[in-house]
CSV table of C-alpha atoms in Angstrom, one decimal:
chain,number,residue,atom,x,y,z
A,1,MET,CA,13.2,40.1,1.7
A,2,ALA,CA,15.1,37.5,3.6
A,3,LEU,CA,12.2,36.9,5.9
A,4,ALA,CA,9.9,36.4,2.9
A,5,LEU,CA,12.3,33.9,1.4
A,6,LEU,CA,12.4,32.0,4.7
A,7,CYS,CA,8.6,31.9,4.9
A,8,GLN,CA,8.4,30.7,1.3
A,9,ALA,CA,10.9,27.9,2.1
A,10,GLY,CA,9.0,26.9,5.2
A,11,ARG,CA,5.8,26.6,3.1
A,12,THR,CA,7.6,24.5,0.5
A,13,ARG,CA,8.9,22.1,3.2
A,14,ALA,CA,5.5,21.9,4.8
A,15,GLU,CA,3.8,21.1,1.5
A,16,THR,CA,6.2,18.2,0.8
A,17,PRO,CA,5.2,15.1,2.7
A,18,ALA,CA,7.8,13.6,5.0
A,19,PRO,CA,9.2,10.3,3.6
A,20,THR,CA,7.4,7.3,5.2
A,21,GLU,CA,7.4,3.6,4.5
A,22,THR,CA,5.4,0.7,6.0
A,23,SER,CA,6.1,-2.8,5.0
A,24,TYR,CA,3.3,-5.4,5.3
A,25,PHE,CA,4.8,-8.4,3.4
A,26,SER,CA,8.2,-9.5,2.4
A,27,THR,CA,8.5,-11.3,-0.9
A,28,ARG,CA,8.8,-14.7,0.7
A,29,ALA,CA,5.9,-14.0,3.1
A,30,VAL,CA,3.5,-12.9,0.4
A,31,LEU,CA,4.3,-15.9,-1.8
A,32,ALA,CA,3.7,-18.2,1.1
A,33,ALA,CA,0.4,-16.5,1.7
A,34,PHE,CA,-0.6,-16.7,-1.9
A,35,PHE,CA,0.4,-20.4,-2.4
A,36,PRO,CA,0.3,-22.2,0.9
A,37,LYS,CA,-0.3,-25.6,-0.6
A,38,SER,CA,2.1,-25.4,-3.5
A,39,GLU,CA,5.2,-27.6,-3.5
A,40,ARG,CA,7.4,-24.9,-4.9
A,41,VAL,CA,7.4,-21.4,-6.3
A,42,THR,CA,9.8,-20.5,-9.1
A,43,TYR,CA,9.9,-17.5,-11.3
A,44,ARG,CA,10.2,-16.5,-15.0
A,45,THR,CA,11.6,-13.3,-16.5
A,46,LEU,CA,9.5,-11.8,-19.2
A,47,VAL,CA,11.8,-9.8,-21.4
A,48,LEU,CA,10.1,-6.9,-23.3
A,49,ASP,CA,11.6,-7.1,-26.8
A,50,PRO,CA,10.4,-4.5,-29.2
A,51,PRO,CA,7.3,-6.4,-30.5
A,52,LEU,CA,6.2,-7.3,-27.0
A,53,ARG,CA,6.8,-3.8,-25.7
A,54,ALA,CA,4.8,-2.4,-28.6
A,55,ARG,CA,1.9,-4.8,-27.9
A,56,LEU,CA,1.9,-4.0,-24.2
A,57,ARG,CA,1.9,-0.3,-24.9
A,58,GLN,CA,-1.2,-0.8,-27.1
A,59,ARG,CA,-2.9,-3.0,-24.5
A,60,LEU,CA,-2.1,-0.9,-21.5
A,61,GLY,CA,-2.3,2.5,-23.0
A,62,TYR,CA,1.2,3.5,-21.9
A,63,ALA,CA,4.8,2.3,-22.2
A,64,PRO,CA,5.9,-0.1,-19.5
A,65,ALA,CA,8.5,1.4,-17.2
A,66,ARG,CA,10.7,-1.7,-17.2
A,67,ASP,CA,12.4,-3.7,-19.9
A,68,ARG,CA,11.7,-7.0,-18.1
A,69,TYR,CA,9.2,-8.3,-15.5
A,70,THR,CA,9.4,-11.1,-13.0
A,71,ILE,CA,6.4,-13.5,-12.8
A,72,PHE,CA,6.3,-16.1,-10.0
A,73,VAL,CA,5.0,-19.6,-10.9
A,74,ALA,CA,3.6,-21.9,-8.2
A,75,GLN,CA,3.7,-25.6,-8.9
A,76,THR,CA,2.7,-28.9,-7.4
A,77,GLN,CA,3.8,-32.2,-9.0
A,78,GLY,CA,4.8,-30.4,-12.2
A,79,LYS,CA,1.4,-28.7,-12.5
A,80,VAL,CA,1.0,-25.0,-12.4
A,81,ASP,CA,-1.1,-23.8,-9.5
A,82,GLY,CA,-1.1,-20.1,-10.2
A,83,TYR,CA,1.0,-17.0,-10.9
A,84,ALA,CA,2.0,-13.9,-8.9
A,85,VAL,CA,3.4,-10.5,-9.9
A,86,ILE,CA,5.1,-8.1,-7.6
A,87,ASP,CA,5.5,-4.7,-9.0
A,88,ASP,CA,5.6,-1.0,-8.1
A,89,GLU,CA,3.3,1.8,-9.2
A,90,VAL,CA,3.7,5.5,-8.2
A,91,GLY,CA,1.0,6.9,-5.9
A,92,LEU,CA,0.8,10.6,-5.2
A,93,HIS,CA,4.6,11.0,-4.6
A,94,GLN,CA,6.1,7.6,-3.9
A,95,PRO,CA,6.0,4.1,-5.4
A,96,ILE,CA,3.6,1.6,-3.8
A,97,THR,CA,4.6,-2.1,-4.0
A,98,PHE,CA,1.8,-4.4,-4.9
A,99,ALA,CA,1.4,-8.2,-5.2
A,100,THR,CA,-1.2,-9.8,-7.4
A,101,ARG,CA,-2.1,-13.5,-7.5
A,102,LEU,CA,-3.7,-15.0,-10.6
A,103,SER,CA,-5.1,-18.4,-11.5
A,104,THR,CA,-3.8,-20.5,-14.3
A,105,ARG,CA,-6.5,-19.0,-16.5
A,106,GLY,CA,-5.4,-15.4,-15.7
A,107,ILE,CA,-8.2,-14.7,-13.2
A,108,ILE,CA,-7.2,-12.3,-10.5
A,109,GLU,CA,-7.6,-14.1,-7.1
A,110,ARG,CA,-6.0,-11.8,-4.6
A,111,VAL,CA,-4.3,-8.4,-4.3
A,112,GLU,CA,-2.1,-7.3,-1.5
A,113,ILE,CA,-0.3,-4.0,-0.7
A,114,MET,CA,3.3,-5.1,0.3
A,115,VAL,CA,4.9,-1.7,1.0
A,116,TYR,CA,3.1,1.7,1.3
A,117,ARG,CA,5.3,4.8,1.2
A,118,GLU,CA,2.8,7.7,1.3
A,119,PRO,CA,1.8,9.5,4.6
A,120,ARG,CA,-1.9,9.1,3.6
A,121,GLY,CA,-4.0,7.0,1.4
A,122,ASP,CA,-3.3,3.5,2.8
A,123,GLU,CA,-7.0,2.9,3.0
A,124,VAL,CA,-6.5,0.9,-0.2
A,125,ARG,CA,-5.4,-1.9,2.0
A,126,ASP,CA,-9.1,-2.2,3.0
A,127,ALA,CA,-10.3,-5.7,2.1
A,128,ARG,CA,-13.5,-4.4,0.6
A,129,PHE,CA,-11.6,-2.3,-1.9
A,130,ARG,CA,-9.1,-5.1,-2.9
A,131,LYS,CA,-11.9,-7.6,-3.2
A,132,GLN,CA,-13.3,-5.7,-6.2
A,133,PHE,CA,-10.4,-7.0,-8.3
A,134,GLU,CA,-11.1,-10.7,-7.6
A,135,GLY,CA,-12.6,-12.6,-10.5
A,136,LYS,CA,-11.5,-10.0,-13.1
A,137,THR,CA,-9.0,-10.6,-15.9
A,138,ALA,CA,-6.9,-8.6,-18.4
A,139,GLN,CA,-10.0,-8.2,-20.5
A,140,ASP,CA,-11.6,-6.0,-17.9
A,141,PRO,CA,-10.9,-2.3,-17.9
A,142,LEU,CA,-10.0,-2.1,-14.2
A,143,ARG,CA,-10.5,1.6,-14.1
A,144,LEU,CA,-12.0,3.9,-11.5
A,145,ASP,CA,-15.7,4.8,-12.0
A,146,ARG,CA,-16.0,1.9,-14.6
A,147,ASP,CA,-15.6,-1.4,-12.8
A,148,ILE,CA,-13.6,-0.3,-9.7
A,149,ASP,CA,-14.8,2.1,-7.0
A,150,ALA,CA,-12.2,4.3,-5.4
A,151,VAL,CA,-11.7,4.5,-1.6
A,152,SER,CA,-12.8,7.8,-0.3
A,153,GLY,CA,-9.8,10.0,0.6
A,154,ALA,CA,-7.4,7.7,-1.4
A,155,THR,CA,-8.4,8.3,-5.0
A,156,ILE,CA,-4.8,8.4,-6.3
A,157,SER,CA,-3.8,5.3,-4.5
A,158,SER,CA,-6.9,3.6,-5.7
A,159,ALA,CA,-6.1,4.5,-9.3
A,160,SER,CA,-2.5,3.3,-8.8
A,161,THR,CA,-3.8,-0.1,-7.5
A,162,ALA,CA,-6.0,-0.5,-10.5
A,163,VAL,CA,-3.1,0.3,-12.9
A,164,ALA,CA,-0.7,-2.1,-11.2
A,165,VAL,CA,-3.3,-5.0,-11.0
A,166,ARG,CA,-4.3,-4.7,-14.6
A,167,ARG,CA,-0.6,-4.6,-15.7
A,168,ALA,CA,0.0,-7.8,-13.7
A,169,ALA,CA,-3.0,-9.5,-15.4
A,170,VAL,CA,-1.8,-8.5,-18.9
A,171,LEU,CA,1.8,-9.6,-18.2
A,172,VAL,CA,0.6,-13.1,-17.0
A,173,GLU,CA,-1.6,-13.4,-20.1
A,174,GLU,CA,1.3,-12.6,-22.3
A,175,LEU,CA,3.5,-15.1,-20.5
A,176,THR,CA,0.9,-17.9,-20.8
A,177,ALA,CA,-0.2,-17.0,-24.3
A,178,GLU,CA,1.4,-20.1,-25.8
A,179,ALA,CA,1.0,-23.7,-24.5
A,180,SER,CA,4.7,-24.3,-24.9
A,181,THR,CA,5.3,-21.6,-22.3
A,182,LEU,CA,3.1,-23.3,-19.8
A,183,ALA,CA,4.8,-26.6,-20.4
A,184,SER,CA,8.3,-25.3,-19.9
A,185,THR,CA,8.1,-23.9,-16.3
A,186,ALA,CA,10.4,-26.5,-14.8
A,187,ASN,CA,12.8,-24.3,-12.8
A,188,ALA,CA,14.7,-24.8,-9.5
A,189,PRO,CA,12.7,-24.1,-6.3
A,190,LEU,CA,12.7,-20.5,-5.2
A,191,THR,CA,15.3,-20.1,-2.5
A,192,ALA,CA,15.6,-16.4,-2.7
A,193,ALA,CA,13.9,-13.5,-4.4
A,194,PRO,CA,15.0,-12.2,-7.8
A,195,ALA,CA,17.0,-9.1,-8.6
A,196,GLY,CA,15.5,-6.0,-7.0
A,197,LEU,CA,13.8,-8.2,-4.3
A,198,GLY,CA,16.9,-10.0,-2.9
A,199,ALA,CA,19.4,-12.6,-4.2
A,200,THR,CA,18.8,-14.2,-7.6
A,201,PRO,CA,18.1,-18.0,-8.0
A,202,ARG,CA,18.2,-19.7,-11.4
A,203,ARG,CA,15.5,-18.5,-13.8
A,204,THR,CA,14.1,-19.0,-17.3
A,205,THR,CA,13.9,-15.9,-19.5
A,206,VAL,CA,11.1,-15.6,-22.0
A,207,SER,CA,11.3,-13.2,-25.0
A,208,ARG,CA,8.6,-13.2,-27.6
């Protein structure tokens, strides 16, 4: 009986993947790669009040995990150059950290995997897979077998990427829905990452 229990415990441990984490970008590094010519990168906090949360749930098809999201804003001479969202989405077992760059019109321009924590499936870092998202917007489904092809052997991570990127596109669209929001992005230059990503600089909070 004791031997059987030990064997069962051994199988359980073997079936649970060992924790692993590979970092490819820091927050500062990915923002520098996204906006190499911008004078400064600031950020805005999008607070999910009940109406906005309900709208996002309807648009995304699920309730957002957070009550607020950080959206980075790149600017040059007071003009917005583009936006970026850094966010996590769970893969098979662990969260994957993604960064998505979008144009001022909400068009997806680049997707990067910042931190991958699964023992397998990091083929989603392949440029051919990530390039599929470029040119798409929040109006596209961004779903496997519809407008995104999964990477062979990394189906779950592929699906997680699609979910994270579409959420980023929807969040940026919500932030920029009103012209007054675009016109009020005069914040202090980013000297550190926001809460959860490092120290916190001054910010502007948006609640609609």
